[in-house]
Coordinates of C-alpha atoms and ligand atoms in Angstrom, one line a residue:
M286 CA 20.5 53.1 -54.3
I287 CA 17.4 51.3 -55.6
P288 CA 17.9 50.3 -59.2
V289 CA 15.4 51.9 -61.6
N290 CA 12.3 49.8 -62.3
S291 CA 13.4 46.9 -60.0
V292 CA 10.4 47.5 -57.7
L293 CA 6.9 46.3 -58.7
Q294 CA 4.3 48.5 -57.0
V295 CA 1.2 46.3 -56.4
G296 CA -2.2 47.8 -55.6
Q297 CA -3.8 51.2 -55.7
F298 CA -1.9 54.0 -53.8
P299 CA -3.5 57.3 -52.8
E300 CA -2.0 60.3 -54.5
I301 CA -0.2 61.5 -51.3
M302 CA 1.6 58.1 -51.1
Q303 CA 2.4 58.0 -54.8
M304 CA 4.0 61.5 -54.6
E305 CA 6.4 60.2 -51.9
I306 CA 7.1 57.1 -54.0
D307 CA 7.8 59.1 -57.1
K308 CA 10.2 61.4 -55.2
R309 CA 12.4 58.5 -54.2
L310 CA 12.1 55.7 -56.8
S311 CA 11.0 54.7 -60.2
T312 CA 8.6 51.8 -60.1
I313 CA 6.4 49.8 -62.4
Q314 CA 2.8 49.5 -61.3
L315 CA 0.4 46.5 -61.2
L316 CA -2.9 47.8 -59.9
D317 CA -4.6 44.4 -59.6
P318 CA -2.4 41.7 -57.9
Q319 CA -4.3 39.0 -59.9
G320 CA -3.6 40.9 -63.2
I321 CA -0.9 40.2 -65.8
V322 CA 2.6 40.9 -64.4
P323 CA 4.4 43.6 -66.5
E324 CA 7.7 42.8 -68.2
G325 CA 10.7 43.6 -66.0
N326 CA 13.4 42.3 -63.8
F327 CA 11.7 42.9 -60.5
T328 CA 13.6 42.1 -57.3
A329 CA 11.2 43.7 -54.8
I330 CA 7.5 44.5 -54.3
L331 CA 6.0 47.6 -52.7
T332 CA 2.4 47.3 -51.6
R333 CA 0.0 48.4 -48.9
S334 CA -2.1 46.7 -46.3
N335 CA -5.4 46.8 -48.2
T336 CA -3.8 44.7 -51.0
Q337 CA -3.6 41.0 -50.6
I338 CA -0.4 39.6 -52.2
P339 CA -1.2 36.2 -53.5
K340 CA 1.3 33.4 -53.4
A341 CA 0.7 32.9 -57.1
L342 CA 2.0 36.4 -57.9
L343 CA 5.3 35.6 -56.2
E344 CA 5.5 32.3 -58.0
K345 CA 5.3 34.2 -61.3
M346 CA 8.2 36.4 -60.1
P347 CA 11.0 34.2 -58.7
G348 CA 13.4 37.1 -58.8
V349 CA 11.6 38.9 -56.0
R350 CA 13.5 38.7 -52.7
M351 CA 11.8 41.4 -50.7
V352 CA 8.2 42.7 -50.1
A353 CA 7.7 46.0 -48.4
T354 CA 4.2 46.7 -47.2
C355 CA 2.9 50.1 -46.1
G356 CA 1.0 49.3 -42.9
V357 CA 1.6 47.9 -39.5
G358 CA -0.5 44.9 -40.2
Y359 CA 1.0 42.4 -42.6
D360 CA -1.9 39.9 -42.8
N361 CA -2.0 40.8 -46.5
L362 CA 1.3 38.9 -47.2
P363 CA 1.6 35.2 -47.8
L364 CA 3.9 34.7 -44.8
E365 CA 4.4 30.9 -45.2
H366 CA 5.5 31.3 -48.8
L367 CA 7.9 34.2 -47.9
K368 CA 9.4 32.2 -45.1
A369 CA 9.8 29.0 -47.2
H370 CA 11.5 31.0 -50.0
G371 CA 13.7 33.2 -47.8
I372 CA 11.9 36.3 -49.1
K373 CA 12.3 39.3 -46.7
A374 CA 9.4 41.4 -45.6
S375 CA 8.9 44.7 -43.9
N376 CA 6.0 46.7 -42.4
T377 CA 5.6 50.2 -41.0
P378 CA 5.1 50.0 -37.3
G379 CA 5.3 53.1 -35.0
V380 CA 4.7 55.9 -37.5
L381 CA 0.9 55.4 -37.5
N382 CA 0.3 55.2 -33.8
D383 CA -0.8 58.8 -33.5
A384 CA -3.4 58.6 -36.3
V385 CA -4.8 55.3 -35.2
C386 CA -5.0 56.2 -31.5
E387 CA -6.6 59.5 -32.4
L388 CA -9.3 57.7 -34.5
A389 CA -9.9 55.1 -31.8
I390 CA -10.5 57.8 -29.1
G391 CA -12.7 59.8 -31.5
M392 CA -14.8 56.7 -32.2
L393 CA -15.0 55.9 -28.6
L394 CA -16.2 59.3 -27.6
S395 CA -18.6 59.6 -30.5
L396 CA -20.0 56.1 -29.8
L397 CA -20.7 56.8 -26.1
R398 CA -21.9 60.4 -26.6
R399 CA -23.7 59.6 -29.9
I400 CA -22.1 62.7 -31.6
T401 CA -23.1 61.8 -35.2
E402 CA -26.7 61.2 -34.2
A403 CA -26.7 64.4 -32.2
Q404 CA -25.6 66.3 -35.3
A405 CA -28.3 64.7 -37.4
F406 CA -30.8 65.6 -34.7
V407 CA -29.8 69.3 -34.9
K408 CA -29.7 69.3 -38.7
S409 CA -33.1 67.7 -39.0
A410 CA -34.6 70.4 -36.7
D411 CA -35.8 67.7 -34.3
W412 CA -34.3 69.6 -31.4
S413 CA -37.2 72.1 -31.4
K414 CA -39.6 69.1 -30.8
S415 CA -37.9 67.3 -27.9
P416 CA -34.5 67.1 -26.2
F417 CA -31.8 64.7 -27.5
T418 CA -31.5 61.4 -25.7
M419 CA -29.3 61.0 -22.6
T420 CA -26.0 59.3 -23.4
T421 CA -23.2 57.9 -21.1
T422 CA -20.0 59.3 -19.6
L423 CA -16.6 57.8 -20.4
A424 CA -15.1 58.7 -17.1
G425 CA -15.3 55.9 -14.5
K426 CA -15.6 53.1 -17.2
C427 CA -13.3 50.1 -17.5
I428 CA -11.7 50.1 -21.0
G429 CA -10.5 46.6 -22.0
I430 CA -7.8 46.6 -24.7
A431 CA -7.3 43.4 -26.7
G432 CA -3.7 43.5 -27.9
M433 CA -1.2 45.4 -25.7
G434 CA 1.4 45.9 -28.5
R435 CA 2.7 49.3 -29.6
I436 CA -0.8 50.7 -30.5
G437 CA -2.5 49.2 -27.5
Q438 CA 0.0 50.7 -25.1
D439 CA 0.0 54.1 -26.8
L440 CA -3.8 54.1 -26.6
A441 CA -3.9 53.1 -23.0
K442 CA -1.5 56.1 -22.1
R443 CA -3.7 58.5 -24.1
L444 CA -6.9 57.1 -22.3
E445 CA -5.5 57.6 -18.8
P446 CA -6.4 61.3 -18.5
F447 CA -10.1 60.4 -19.3
K448 CA -10.3 59.0 -15.7
V449 CA -10.9 55.4 -16.9
K450 CA -9.7 52.1 -15.6
I451 CA -7.7 50.2 -18.1
A452 CA -7.4 46.4 -18.5
Y453 CA -6.0 44.2 -21.2
T454 CA -5.4 40.8 -22.7
G455 CA -2.8 39.5 -25.0
P456 CA -0.5 36.5 -25.5
S457 CA 1.4 37.4 -22.3
Q458 CA 1.2 39.7 -19.2
K459 CA 3.5 42.8 -19.5
A460 CA 5.1 45.0 -16.9
L461 CA 2.3 47.6 -17.1
P462 CA 0.1 49.2 -14.5
Y463 CA -3.1 47.8 -15.9
D464 CA -5.1 44.7 -15.0
F465 CA -4.3 41.7 -17.1
F466 CA -6.9 39.1 -18.0
P467 CA -5.7 35.8 -19.6
T468 CA -8.7 35.4 -21.9
I469 CA -10.7 37.7 -24.1
R470 CA -13.9 36.4 -22.4
E471 CA -12.7 37.4 -19.0
L472 CA -11.6 40.8 -20.3
A473 CA -15.0 41.4 -21.9
Q474 CA -16.7 40.5 -18.7
A475 CA -14.7 43.1 -16.8
S476 CA -15.0 45.8 -19.4
D477 CA -17.5 48.5 -20.2
V478 CA -15.8 49.1 -23.6
L479 CA -13.7 46.6 -25.4
I480 CA -11.2 48.1 -27.9
L481 CA -9.6 45.7 -30.4
A482 CA -6.0 46.7 -31.2
C483 CA -4.5 43.2 -31.9
P484 CA -3.0 41.8 -35.1
A485 CA -5.0 39.6 -37.5
N486 CA -3.5 36.1 -37.2
P487 CA -4.9 32.5 -36.7
E488 CA -5.0 33.1 -32.9
T489 CA -7.2 36.2 -33.2
D490 CA -9.4 35.0 -36.1
K491 CA -13.1 35.5 -35.1
M492 CA -11.9 35.9 -31.5
I493 CA -14.9 38.2 -30.8
N494 CA -17.7 35.6 -30.9
A495 CA -21.1 35.2 -29.3
E496 CA -19.7 34.1 -26.0
V497 CA -17.4 37.2 -25.8
L498 CA -20.2 39.5 -26.8
D499 CA -22.5 38.0 -24.1
A500 CA -19.7 38.6 -21.6
L501 CA -19.5 42.3 -22.7
G502 CA -23.2 42.5 -22.0
P503 CA -26.1 44.9 -22.8
Q504 CA -24.3 47.9 -21.4
G505 CA -21.0 47.1 -23.2
Y506 CA -19.5 48.7 -26.3
L507 CA -17.1 47.3 -28.9
V508 CA -14.6 49.4 -30.8
N509 CA -12.6 47.7 -33.7
I510 CA -9.6 49.5 -35.1
A511 CA -7.7 46.2 -35.7
R512 CA -9.0 44.0 -38.6
G513 CA -12.5 42.8 -39.6
S514 CA -11.3 39.1 -39.3
V515 CA -10.9 39.5 -35.5
V516 CA -14.7 39.7 -35.2
D517 CA -17.3 37.0 -36.0
E518 CA -19.6 39.4 -37.9
D519 CA -22.6 37.1 -37.8
A520 CA -22.4 37.1 -34.0
L521 CA -21.9 40.8 -33.8
L522 CA -24.9 41.5 -36.0
V523 CA -27.1 39.3 -33.8
A524 CA -25.7 41.1 -30.7
L525 CA -26.4 44.5 -32.1
Q526 CA -29.8 43.7 -33.5
Q527 CA -30.9 42.1 -30.3
N528 CA -29.3 44.7 -28.0
K529 CA -27.1 42.1 -26.4
I530 CA -24.4 44.8 -26.4
A531 CA -25.0 48.6 -26.3
G532 CA -23.2 49.5 -29.5
A533 CA -20.1 49.2 -31.7
A534 CA -17.7 51.5 -33.5
L535 CA -16.2 49.7 -36.5
D536 CA -13.3 51.0 -38.7
V537 CA -12.6 47.6 -40.2
F538 CA -14.7 44.9 -41.8
E539 CA -14.3 41.4 -43.1
N540 CA -15.3 42.5 -46.6
E541 CA -13.7 45.8 -47.4
P542 CA -14.7 48.1 -49.1
N543 CA -18.1 46.4 -49.2
P544 CA -19.1 45.7 -45.5
R545 CA -22.2 43.6 -44.8
I546 CA -25.3 45.5 -45.7
E547 CA -26.9 44.7 -42.4
F548 CA -24.4 47.0 -40.6
L549 CA -25.7 49.9 -42.6
N550 CA -29.2 49.5 -41.3
I551 CA -28.5 49.3 -37.6
D552 CA -28.8 52.3 -35.3
N553 CA -26.3 51.4 -32.5
V554 CA -23.2 51.4 -34.8
L555 CA -20.6 54.0 -35.8
L556 CA -19.0 53.0 -39.1
T557 CA -15.8 54.4 -40.7
P558 CA -14.1 53.3 -43.9
H559 CA -10.8 51.9 -42.5
I560 CA -9.2 55.3 -41.9
G561 CA -7.1 54.5 -38.9
S562 CA -3.9 55.6 -40.6
A563 CA -5.5 57.8 -43.3
T564 CA -4.0 61.2 -42.5
S565 CA -1.7 62.9 -45.0
E566 CA 1.2 63.1 -42.5
T567 CA 0.9 59.5 -41.5
R568 CA 0.6 58.1 -45.0
Q569 CA 3.7 60.1 -46.0
L570 CA 5.6 58.6 -43.0
M571 CA 4.4 55.1 -43.8
T572 CA 5.4 55.4 -47.4
N573 CA 8.9 56.7 -46.5
L574 CA 9.5 54.0 -44.0
A575 CA 8.5 51.3 -46.5
I576 CA 11.0 52.9 -49.0
D577 CA 13.7 53.1 -46.2
N578 CA 13.3 49.3 -45.9
L579 CA 13.7 48.8 -49.7
E580 CA 16.8 51.0 -49.7
A581 CA 18.3 49.0 -46.8
F582 CA 17.5 45.8 -48.7
Y583 CA 19.3 47.0 -51.9
N584 CA 22.2 48.3 -49.8
Q585 CA 22.4 45.0 -48.1
Q586 CA 21.8 46.6 -44.7
P587 CA 19.5 45.3 -41.9
L588 CA 15.9 46.3 -42.6
P589 CA 14.7 49.1 -40.2
T590 CA 11.4 47.3 -39.6
E591 CA 11.7 43.8 -40.8
V592 CA 8.8 41.4 -40.3
K593 CA 10.3 38.6 -38.3
N594 CA 8.4 35.7 -39.8
Ligands
DGY743 C1 -2.3 49.2 -41.0 O1 -1.3 49.8 -40.9 O2 -2.3 47.9 -40.9 C2 -3.5 49.9 -41.2 O3 -4.7 49.2 -41.1 C3 -3.4 50.6 -42.6 O4 -4.3 51.6 -42.7

């Protein structure tokens, strides 16, 4: 049992998530994490991955012993502070793989076959004037996956039927039937398409820099479904503007929901508004898993998906 109003809900939640929350618990809401904390005896926080939880908020609420975030990524949490104060944390891995992988494959196909431009071409009646430009086939390409965790492995399996070669990099080699490259530069060099599926952490911060983009080369494509911070956006903009790579599909940006204006004015990009997990089914599953973690915490049970910090 989760005591009534013991959970502070921080950030804006879409309606579909709020409905799941309201079915199972009674929370008090704080829309802006920098805002004034409402009165209450809060012992847990429920948030989501687009909301940064500042250390200062937790300092104002010393009674909080648990933070449950809806999202597989937990770069929105002040991990050092949580660890130093023995505050538990949970995320929602696994339940969003289907949605995220489906989006990644959709973006990949759309980027290579220029589906959105093809639709604009038909709608603008340009078809009657000249044929649409030739595009490129996915089959036969080498797809490099940066980050062979749950999502990376799920993605690799789903890509196999497309007759591609799969390679990867990550902190360590795994027992997988794919070529491993110890560095992101070597992976980029070997890949026609580089897909980012790694967590945002100090090791991956701005990992996709000018050198990596040069290694990907003028025929190479980048797909980012991870986090904006993994890419050096200055370097990516130069690479796109100067055709040092063929194109990029980006679901995530450093500054969300206001990505750099330059991205909006480039032709060889496909841009989506961080919708990897944004299906009704997935958001319901994520919300319920986050609440399962809160329930376990209040029942003094092991958390189903604890962030081991
Ligand atoms: C995640 O789970 O981290 C996703 O980015 C949320 O949509």
